[in-house]
mmCIF file of C-alpha atoms in Angstrom:
data_model
loop_
_atom_site.group_PDB
_atom_site.id
_atom_site.type_symbol
_atom_site.label_atom_id
_atom_site.label_comp_id
_atom_site.label_asym_id
_atom_site.label_seq_id
_atom_site.Cartn_x
_atom_site.Cartn_y
_atom_site.Cartn_z
ATOM 1 C CA MET A 1 12.604 -240.073 -86.880
ATOM 2 C CA THR A 2 14.097 -243.444 -87.649
ATOM 3 C CA GLU A 3 17.637 -242.462 -86.648
ATOM 4 C CA LYS A 4 19.106 -244.537 -83.888
ATOM 5 C CA PRO A 5 21.413 -243.158 -81.211
ATOM 6 C CA SER A 6 25.060 -243.823 -81.723
ATOM 7 C CA PRO A 7 27.229 -244.915 -78.817
ATOM 8 C CA GLY A 8 28.982 -241.538 -78.847
ATOM 9 C CA GLY A 9 27.895 -240.655 -75.362
ATOM 10 C CA GLU A 10 25.435 -238.250 -73.774
ATOM 11 C CA GLU A 11 26.727 -235.072 -75.442
ATOM 12 C CA GLN A 12 26.302 -236.519 -78.891
ATOM 13 C CA ASP A 13 22.781 -237.654 -78.034
ATOM 14 C CA VAL A 14 21.835 -234.120 -77.018
ATOM 15 C CA HIS A 15 23.207 -232.793 -80.308
ATOM 16 C CA ARG A 16 21.208 -235.345 -82.255
ATOM 17 C CA LEU A 17 18.107 -234.455 -80.252
ATOM 18 C CA HIS A 18 18.367 -230.847 -81.417
ATOM 19 C CA ARG A 19 18.786 -231.930 -84.997
ATOM 20 C CA LEU A 20 15.613 -233.982 -84.647
ATOM 21 C CA GLU A 21 13.752 -230.972 -83.252
ATOM 22 C CA SER A 22 14.804 -228.769 -86.148
ATOM 23 C CA SER A 23 13.728 -231.283 -88.755
ATOM 24 C CA ALA A 24 10.435 -232.041 -86.971
ATOM 25 C CA SER A 25 9.497 -228.390 -86.502
ATOM 26 C CA GLY A 26 10.067 -227.632 -90.152
ATOM 27 C CA ARG A 27 6.992 -229.659 -91.046
ATOM 28 C CA LYS A 28 4.908 -227.650 -88.613
ATOM 29 C CA ALA A 29 6.159 -224.190 -89.511
ATOM 30 C CA ASP A 30 2.721 -222.957 -90.448
ATOM 31 C CA ARG A 31 1.445 -223.625 -86.920
ATOM 32 C CA TYR A 32 3.910 -221.339 -85.190
ATOM 33 C CA PRO A 33 5.062 -217.735 -85.537
ATOM 34 C CA ALA A 34 8.133 -217.164 -87.645
ATOM 35 C CA GLY A 35 10.334 -216.987 -84.573
ATOM 36 C CA TYR A 36 9.280 -220.440 -83.429
ATOM 37 C CA LYS A 37 9.663 -222.377 -86.632
ATOM 38 C CA SER A 38 12.526 -224.449 -85.180
ATOM 39 C CA ALA A 39 10.983 -224.855 -81.740
ATOM 40 C CA GLY A 40 8.004 -227.002 -82.456
ATOM 41 C CA LEU A 41 8.193 -229.589 -79.666
ATOM 42 C CA ASP A 42 8.121 -227.738 -76.375
ATOM 43 C CA ILE A 43 8.516 -223.990 -76.382
ATOM 44 C CA SER A 44 9.026 -223.741 -72.646
ATOM 45 C CA THR A 45 12.005 -226.091 -72.683
ATOM 46 C CA ARG A 46 13.327 -225.412 -76.139
ATOM 47 C CA PRO A 47 15.675 -222.627 -77.266
ATOM 48 C CA ASP A 48 14.001 -219.463 -78.503
ATOM 49 C CA PRO A 49 15.159 -218.817 -82.084
ATOM 50 C CA GLY A 50 13.707 -215.301 -81.889
ATOM 51 C CA ALA A 51 16.246 -214.304 -79.249
ATOM 52 C CA PRO A 52 19.487 -212.533 -80.258
ATOM 53 C CA PHE A 53 22.057 -214.851 -81.772
ATOM 54 C CA GLY A 54 24.524 -216.182 -79.241
ATOM 55 C CA SER A 55 22.374 -215.317 -76.211
ATOM 56 C CA VAL A 56 21.550 -217.818 -73.491
ATOM 57 C CA ALA A 57 17.926 -217.917 -74.584
ATOM 58 C CA GLN A 58 18.913 -218.684 -78.170
ATOM 59 C CA ALA A 59 21.258 -221.433 -77.047
ATOM 60 C CA GLY A 60 18.528 -223.019 -74.948
ATOM 61 C CA ALA A 61 18.486 -224.930 -71.673
ATOM 62 C CA THR A 62 20.960 -227.510 -72.948
ATOM 63 C CA GLY A 63 23.468 -224.897 -74.044
ATOM 64 C CA ARG A 64 23.436 -225.992 -77.678
ATOM 65 C CA LYS A 65 23.026 -223.467 -80.454
ATOM 66 C CA THR A 66 20.237 -224.019 -82.941
ATOM 67 C CA ALA A 67 19.279 -222.427 -86.230
ATOM 68 C CA THR A 68 18.107 -218.834 -85.896
ATOM 69 C CA GLY A 69 14.832 -217.794 -87.461
ATOM 70 C CA PRO A 70 14.174 -214.660 -89.491
ATOM 71 C CA ALA A 71 12.440 -212.973 -86.575
ATOM 72 C CA ARG A 72 14.246 -210.762 -84.110
ATOM 73 C CA ALA A 73 13.482 -210.177 -80.451
ATOM 74 C CA VAL A 74 12.521 -206.759 -79.162
ATOM 75 C CA ARG A 75 12.653 -206.140 -75.430
ATOM 76 C CA ARG A 76 9.405 -204.847 -74.018
ATOM 77 C CA LYS A 77 9.680 -201.681 -71.984
ATOM 78 C CA ARG A 78 9.961 -202.255 -68.265
ATOM 79 C CA ARG A 79 7.848 -200.553 -65.649
ATOM 80 C CA GLY A 80 7.972 -196.814 -66.313
ATOM 81 C CA TRP A 81 8.233 -193.853 -63.983
ATOM 82 C CA LYS A 82 4.475 -193.305 -64.191
ATOM 83 C CA SER A 83 3.805 -196.705 -62.605
ATOM 84 C CA ARG A 84 6.349 -196.036 -59.884
ATOM 85 C CA LEU A 85 4.822 -192.592 -59.285
ATOM 86 C CA LEU A 86 1.350 -194.108 -58.948
ATOM 87 C CA GLY A 87 2.715 -196.647 -56.464
ATOM 88 C CA ALA A 88 4.290 -193.869 -54.390
ATOM 89 C CA VAL A 89 1.043 -191.879 -54.486
ATOM 90 C CA GLY A 90 -0.837 -194.924 -53.202
ATOM 91 C CA ILE A 91 1.521 -195.283 -50.231
ATOM 92 C CA LEU A 92 1.293 -191.553 -49.467
ATOM 93 C CA GLY A 93 -2.494 -191.759 -49.648
ATOM 94 C CA PHE A 94 -2.544 -194.621 -47.157
ATOM 95 C CA LEU A 95 -0.258 -192.753 -44.760
ATOM 96 C CA MET A 96 -2.373 -189.586 -45.142
ATOM 97 C CA ILE A 97 -5.558 -191.461 -44.237
ATOM 98 C CA TRP A 98 -3.778 -193.030 -41.247
ATOM 99 C CA GLU A 99 -2.537 -189.594 -40.169
ATOM 100 C CA LEU A 100 -5.965 -187.954 -40.376
ATOM 101 C CA MET A 101 -8.040 -190.686 -38.685
ATOM 102 C CA PRO A 102 -6.743 -190.061 -35.104
ATOM 103 C CA ILE A 103 -6.487 -186.301 -35.672
ATOM 104 C CA LEU A 104 -10.136 -186.050 -36.763
ATOM 105 C CA GLY A 105 -11.254 -188.259 -33.872
ATOM 106 C CA ILE A 106 -12.443 -191.120 -36.050
ATOM 107 C CA VAL A 107 -10.368 -193.516 -33.900
ATOM 108 C CA ASN A 108 -8.891 -193.119 -30.433
ATOM 109 C CA ALA A 109 -5.481 -191.467 -30.810
ATOM 110 C CA ARG A 110 -4.188 -193.392 -27.810
ATOM 111 C CA PHE A 111 -4.683 -196.768 -29.467
ATOM 112 C CA MET A 112 -3.930 -195.596 -33.012
ATOM 113 C CA PRO A 113 -1.426 -192.741 -32.992
ATOM 114 C CA PRO A 114 -0.795 -190.714 -36.183
ATOM 115 C CA ALA A 115 1.416 -192.236 -38.834
ATOM 116 C CA SER A 116 4.022 -189.517 -38.387
ATOM 117 C CA GLU A 117 4.680 -190.617 -34.771
ATOM 118 C CA ALA A 118 5.076 -194.270 -35.811
ATOM 119 C CA ILE A 119 7.471 -193.329 -38.623
ATOM 120 C CA VAL A 120 9.597 -191.177 -36.300
ATOM 121 C CA ASP A 121 9.738 -194.050 -33.790
ATOM 122 C CA LEU A 122 10.708 -196.442 -36.586
ATOM 123 C CA PHE A 123 13.717 -194.302 -37.486
ATOM 124 C CA ARG A 124 14.627 -194.184 -33.791
ATOM 125 C CA ASN A 125 14.538 -197.996 -33.721
ATOM 126 C CA PHE A 126 17.092 -198.112 -36.528
ATOM 127 C CA GLY A 127 19.666 -196.933 -34.004
ATOM 128 C CA LEU A 128 18.841 -199.575 -31.370
ATOM 129 C CA THR A 129 20.739 -202.853 -31.108
ATOM 130 C CA LEU A 130 17.682 -204.622 -29.653
ATOM 131 C CA PHE A 131 15.719 -203.830 -32.818
ATOM 132 C CA TRP A 132 18.326 -205.346 -35.137
ATOM 133 C CA VAL A 133 18.617 -208.432 -32.919
ATOM 134 C CA ALA A 134 14.859 -208.925 -33.280
ATOM 135 C CA VAL A 135 15.126 -208.441 -37.061
ATOM 136 C CA TRP A 136 17.904 -211.038 -37.239
ATOM 137 C CA ASP A 137 15.910 -213.533 -35.169
ATOM 138 C CA THR A 138 12.993 -213.153 -37.573
ATOM 139 C CA LEU A 139 15.199 -213.482 -40.658
ATOM 140 C CA LYS A 140 16.974 -216.500 -39.186
ATOM 141 C CA ALA A 141 13.691 -218.345 -38.632
ATOM 142 C CA TRP A 142 12.541 -217.338 -42.132
ATOM 143 C CA LEU A 143 15.758 -218.458 -43.841
ATOM 144 C CA ILE A 144 16.124 -221.807 -42.051
ATOM 145 C CA GLY A 145 12.453 -222.625 -42.552
ATOM 146 C CA MET A 146 12.656 -221.758 -46.249
ATOM 147 C CA LEU A 147 15.763 -223.877 -46.819
ATOM 148 C CA ILE A 148 14.212 -226.923 -45.183
ATOM 149 C CA ALA A 149 10.833 -226.539 -46.874
ATOM 150 C CA VAL A 150 12.142 -225.800 -50.394
ATOM 151 C CA SER A 151 14.736 -228.592 -50.301
ATOM 152 C CA ALA A 152 12.290 -231.229 -49.083
ATOM 153 C CA ALA A 153 9.448 -230.124 -51.353
ATOM 154 C CA ALA A 154 11.627 -229.909 -54.485
ATOM 155 C CA ILE A 155 13.164 -233.356 -53.993
ATOM 156 C CA LEU A 156 9.860 -235.035 -53.161
ATOM 157 C CA GLY A 157 8.082 -233.117 -55.935
ATOM 158 C CA PHE A 158 10.425 -234.397 -58.637
ATOM 159 C CA ILE A 159 10.276 -237.951 -57.248
ATOM 160 C CA ILE A 160 6.495 -238.054 -56.873
ATOM 161 C CA GLY A 161 5.833 -236.197 -60.116
ATOM 162 C CA SER A 162 8.016 -238.598 -62.103
ATOM 163 C CA SER A 163 6.125 -241.672 -60.915
ATOM 164 C CA PRO A 164 2.444 -242.225 -61.886
ATOM 165 C CA PHE A 165 2.150 -244.736 -59.032
ATOM 166 C CA LEU A 166 3.473 -242.294 -56.413
ATOM 167 C CA LYS A 167 1.218 -239.525 -57.733
ATOM 168 C CA LYS A 168 -1.867 -241.691 -57.277
ATOM 169 C CA PHE A 169 -0.600 -243.078 -53.944
ATOM 170 C CA THR A 170 0.055 -239.646 -52.392
ATOM 171 C CA ASN A 171 -2.715 -237.596 -54.019
ATOM 172 C CA SER A 172 -5.304 -238.134 -51.257
ATOM 173 C CA THR A 173 -2.754 -237.521 -48.501
ATOM 174 C CA ILE A 174 -1.543 -234.281 -50.091
ATOM 175 C CA GLU A 175 -5.070 -232.990 -50.664
ATOM 176 C CA PHE A 176 -5.939 -233.789 -47.021
ATOM 177 C CA MET A 177 -2.821 -232.301 -45.427
ATOM 178 C CA ARG A 178 -2.209 -229.098 -47.368
ATOM 179 C CA PRO A 179 -5.473 -227.284 -46.435
ATOM 180 C CA VAL A 180 -4.682 -227.656 -42.708
ATOM 181 C CA PRO A 181 -3.733 -224.157 -41.447
ATOM 182 C CA SER A 182 -0.310 -223.954 -39.878
ATOM 183 C CA VAL A 183 -1.646 -221.913 -36.955
ATOM 184 C CA ALA A 184 -3.741 -224.950 -35.986
ATOM 185 C CA LEU A 185 -0.460 -226.703 -35.207
ATOM 186 C CA ILE A 186 0.640 -224.094 -32.649
ATOM 187 C CA PRO A 187 -0.539 -226.117 -29.598
ATOM 188 C CA LEU A 188 1.208 -229.211 -30.978
ATOM 189 C CA ALA A 189 4.388 -227.235 -31.698
ATOM 190 C CA VAL A 190 4.500 -225.796 -28.179
ATOM 191 C CA LEU A 191 3.892 -229.193 -26.560
ATOM 192 C CA LEU A 192 6.550 -230.947 -28.633
ATOM 193 C CA LEU A 193 9.188 -228.247 -29.126
ATOM 194 C CA GLY A 194 8.580 -225.570 -26.486
ATOM 195 C CA ILE A 195 8.615 -221.840 -27.197
ATOM 196 C CA GLY A 196 11.960 -221.610 -28.973
ATOM 197 C CA ILE A 197 12.723 -221.149 -32.640
ATOM 198 C CA GLU A 198 11.986 -224.833 -33.265
ATOM 199 C CA SER A 199 8.247 -224.233 -32.909
ATOM 200 C CA ALA A 200 8.376 -221.375 -35.409
ATOM 201 C CA LEU A 201 10.333 -223.567 -37.825
ATOM 202 C CA LEU A 202 7.702 -226.294 -37.612
ATOM 203 C CA LEU A 203 4.967 -223.858 -38.631
ATOM 204 C CA ILE A 204 7.059 -222.263 -41.397
ATOM 205 C CA VAL A 205 8.171 -225.564 -42.903
ATOM 206 C CA TYR A 206 4.663 -227.007 -42.826
ATOM 207 C CA ALA A 207 3.113 -223.995 -44.559
ATOM 208 C CA CYS A 208 5.855 -223.490 -47.175
ATOM 209 C CA PHE A 209 6.308 -227.164 -47.999
ATOM 210 C CA TRP A 210 2.912 -227.474 -49.670
ATOM 211 C CA GLN A 211 3.339 -224.239 -51.620
ATOM 212 C CA VAL A 212 6.504 -225.504 -53.268
ATOM 213 C CA LEU A 213 5.473 -229.158 -53.588
ATOM 214 C CA ILE A 214 2.276 -228.374 -55.499
ATOM 215 C CA GLN A 215 4.111 -226.074 -57.914
ATOM 216 C CA VAL A 216 6.812 -228.676 -58.588
ATOM 217 C CA LEU A 217 4.163 -231.322 -59.256
ATOM 218 C CA TYR A 218 2.493 -228.968 -61.732
ATOM 219 C CA GLY A 219 5.848 -228.311 -63.393
ATOM 220 C CA VAL A 220 6.727 -231.987 -63.762
ATOM 221 C CA ALA A 221 3.249 -232.704 -65.145
ATOM 222 C CA ASP A 222 3.739 -229.936 -67.746
ATOM 223 C CA VAL A 223 6.728 -231.661 -69.366
ATOM 224 C CA ASP A 224 6.093 -232.237 -73.056
ATOM 225 C CA THR A 225 5.375 -235.917 -73.669
ATOM 226 C CA VAL A 226 6.871 -235.851 -77.164
ATOM 227 C CA ALA A 227 10.097 -234.305 -75.907
ATOM 228 C CA MET A 228 10.308 -236.846 -73.091
ATOM 229 C CA ASN A 229 9.677 -239.790 -75.399
ATOM 230 C CA THR A 230 12.195 -238.433 -77.907
ATOM 231 C CA ALA A 231 14.826 -238.066 -75.216
ATOM 232 C CA ARG A 232 14.086 -241.566 -73.984
ATOM 233 C CA SER A 233 14.264 -243.029 -77.500
ATOM 234 C CA TYR A 234 17.700 -241.464 -77.971
ATOM 235 C CA GLY A 235 19.004 -243.182 -74.914
ATOM 236 C CA LEU A 236 19.100 -240.339 -72.402
ATOM 237 C CA GLY A 237 19.082 -241.821 -68.922
ATOM 238 C CA PRO A 238 16.869 -240.713 -66.019
ATOM 239 C CA ILE A 239 19.443 -238.174 -64.782
ATOM 240 C CA ALA A 240 19.952 -236.696 -68.266
ATOM 241 C CA ARG A 241 16.203 -236.475 -68.872
ATOM 242 C CA LEU A 242 15.760 -234.778 -65.496
ATOM 243 C CA ARG A 243 18.485 -232.268 -66.347
ATOM 244 C CA TYR A 244 17.663 -231.499 -69.984
ATOM 245 C CA VAL A 245 13.877 -231.997 -70.179
ATOM 246 C CA VAL A 246 12.151 -232.070 -66.771
ATOM 247 C CA PHE A 247 14.123 -229.501 -64.782
ATOM 248 C CA PRO A 248 13.974 -226.649 -67.387
ATOM 249 C CA THR A 249 10.196 -227.072 -67.597
ATOM 250 C CA ALA A 250 9.630 -227.325 -63.846
ATOM 251 C CA LEU A 251 12.034 -224.529 -62.847
ATOM 252 C CA PRO A 252 9.588 -221.625 -63.501
ATOM 253 C CA TYR A 253 6.959 -223.453 -61.430
ATOM 254 C CA LEU A 254 9.519 -224.092 -58.679
ATOM 255 C CA MET A 255 10.487 -220.421 -58.538
ATOM 256 C CA THR A 256 6.832 -219.408 -58.376
ATOM 257 C CA GLY A 257 6.384 -221.728 -55.409
ATOM 258 C CA VAL A 258 9.509 -220.364 -53.729
ATOM 259 C CA ARG A 259 8.347 -216.760 -54.159
ATOM 260 C CA LEU A 260 4.918 -217.561 -52.733
ATOM 261 C CA ALA A 261 6.483 -219.522 -49.882
ATOM 262 C CA ALA A 262 8.804 -216.619 -49.019
ATOM 263 C CA ALA A 263 5.851 -214.393 -48.135
ATOM 264 C CA VAL A 264 4.089 -217.194 -46.261
ATOM 265 C CA ALA A 265 7.260 -217.971 -44.296
ATOM 266 C CA LEU A 266 7.527 -214.357 -43.078
ATOM 267 C CA ILE A 267 3.860 -214.347 -42.039
ATOM 268 C CA LEU A 268 4.280 -217.596 -40.087
ATOM 269 C CA ALA A 269 7.526 -216.395 -38.483
ATOM 270 C CA ILE A 270 5.836 -213.231 -37.189
ATOM 271 C CA THR A 271 2.736 -215.190 -36.132
ATOM 272 C CA ALA A 272 4.747 -217.759 -34.197
ATOM 273 C CA GLN A 273 6.734 -215.040 -32.437
ATOM 274 C CA LEU A 274 3.564 -213.088 -31.684
ATOM 275 C CA ILE A 275 1.579 -216.019 -30.240
ATOM 276 C CA ILE A 276 4.191 -218.459 -28.967
ATOM 277 C CA GLY A 277 6.722 -215.860 -27.854
ATOM 278 C CA SER A 278 9.675 -217.006 -29.929
ATOM 279 C CA PRO A 279 12.331 -214.270 -30.182
ATOM 280 C CA GLY A 280 11.879 -211.810 -33.041
ATOM 281 C CA LEU A 281 9.831 -208.861 -34.253
ATOM 282 C CA GLY A 282 6.553 -210.601 -33.441
ATOM 283 C CA ALA A 283 7.563 -211.014 -29.788
ATOM 284 C CA GLU A 284 8.596 -207.334 -29.629
ATOM 285 C CA ILE A 285 5.204 -206.317 -31.048
ATOM 286 C CA ALA A 286 3.459 -208.390 -28.364
ATOM 287 C CA LYS A 287 5.617 -206.809 -25.633
ATOM 288 C CA ALA A 288 4.883 -203.297 -26.899
ATOM 289 C CA GLN A 289 1.134 -204.007 -27.039
ATOM 290 C CA SER A 290 0.997 -205.511 -23.538
ATOM 291 C CA GLY A 291 3.094 -202.628 -22.163
ATOM 292 C CA GLY A 292 0.889 -199.933 -23.674
ATOM 293 C CA ALA A 293 3.663 -198.631 -25.985
ATOM 294 C CA TYR A 294 1.331 -198.305 -28.944
ATOM 295 C CA VAL A 295 3.563 -195.991 -30.972
ATOM 296 C CA SER A 296 6.382 -198.536 -30.738
ATOM 297 C CA MET A 297 3.950 -201.313 -31.636
ATOM 298 C CA TYR A 298 2.911 -199.559 -34.848
ATOM 299 C CA SER A 299 6.516 -198.751 -35.751
ATOM 300 C CA LEU A 300 7.396 -202.455 -35.411
ATOM 301 C CA VAL A 301 4.425 -203.348 -37.601
ATOM 302 C CA LEU A 302 5.804 -200.964 -40.216
ATOM 303 C CA ALA A 303 9.171 -202.698 -39.877
ATOM 304 C CA THR A 304 7.595 -206.086 -40.663
ATOM 305 C CA GLY A 305 5.985 -204.561 -43.759
ATOM 306 C CA ILE A 306 9.301 -203.139 -44.950
ATOM 307 C CA LEU A 307 10.928 -206.516 -44.310
ATOM 308 C CA GLY A 308 8.283 -208.217 -46.442
ATOM 309 C CA VAL A 309 8.841 -205.777 -49.306
ATOM 310 C CA LEU A 310 12.610 -206.323 -49.195
ATOM 311 C CA ILE A 311 12.215 -210.108 -49.179
ATOM 312 C CA ASN A 312 9.869 -209.913 -52.165
ATOM 313 C CA LEU A 313 12.339 -207.720 -54.073
ATOM 314 C CA VAL A 314 15.204 -210.126 -53.343
ATOM 315 C CA MET A 315 13.149 -213.114 -54.479
ATOM 316 C CA ARG A 316 12.224 -211.325 -57.712
ATOM 317 C CA VAL A 317 15.894 -210.601 -58.417
ATOM 318 C CA VAL A 318 16.801 -214.249 -57.775
ATOM 319 C CA GLU A 319 13.953 -215.384 -60.020
ATOM 320 C CA ARG A 320 15.047 -213.088 -62.855
ATOM 321 C CA GLN A 321 18.619 -214.355 -62.599
ATOM 322 C CA LEU A 322 17.694 -218.044 -62.592
ATOM 323 C CA LEU A 323 15.053 -217.666 -65.324
ATOM 324 C CA SER A 324 16.908 -215.189 -67.520
ATOM 325 C CA TRP A 325 16.489 -217.626 -70.417
ATOM 326 C CA HIS A 326 12.712 -217.924 -69.999
ATOM 327 C CA THR A 327 10.371 -215.803 -72.120
ATOM 328 C CA SER A 328 8.239 -214.805 -69.130
ATOM 329 C CA VAL A 329 11.282 -213.101 -67.546
ATOM 330 C CA ARG A 330 12.977 -211.766 -70.657
ATOM 331 C CA SER A 331 9.715 -209.962 -71.584
ATOM 332 C CA GLU A 332 10.591 -210.148 -75.244
ATOM 333 C CA VAL A 333 8.205 -210.174 -78.183
ATOM 334 C CA VAL A 334 8.829 -211.437 -81.675
ATOM 335 C CA ASN A 335 8.049 -209.209 -84.621
#
């Protein structure tokens, strides 16, 4: 602990930091499972010695190999066919109930046609250019809004979270602003930006910004103090500490915020199109409802649901790729 950093540059400092971790964790081996005996400072940001030798997880966030422990990692079984079958049965049950309600006269078949008619109309929409234009308009608003919100929230989150003064200075403002529903800003958006895509973007960015910002602040606050002080004592600058200590810890929180914001962004995009009249699936649903084309309206609602499922699947794939080194994604156990 009394070693002083040599002027060998940043790479050498990182190497020395790992050596310090190994020596420090050896004194605390009894407090951790066998697989963690060389990861005593901060498990979430440190390499996992229980992972297979040479893997990204074993090398750690900094890319440096460390000593492997006696434990070996065993991948937990992923979701089996029984879970998928139960999920399919649930969807079929929902569609069956929807099909029977108008047939049995529980609801008016004019205003709620059977599910089979809506599904047939949905497949008919797949061959219409107007349908795909509406889908693209919705995805465009979702994508642009997400890019703006995630970029702004991530940058401000790391800046605010790294400064105790800024955290105290902005805490009251954040707690006051983030509970405000985005739909309450619809009149303001229409007055300032009209009924184009700009109004939808304002609502999407406002709603998604807080989702991501709060998660990033939690992630920065979760950084291990000992690891940060050790990195600082070995001369790592602010950029190096952000890269090797803060960012690996905050990244899982950031991805959680992004995944939550993705669903919120789609909801706000459809809402803005439905109420304001911005082009997209929401506007087509409003047109179908006002024109009495209820079968088409329900088929478009189904399309928004399918779009939400696809977006969620894409975000999960992105999350697994970016967090492939993290134990929560690798789903590995140490025996």
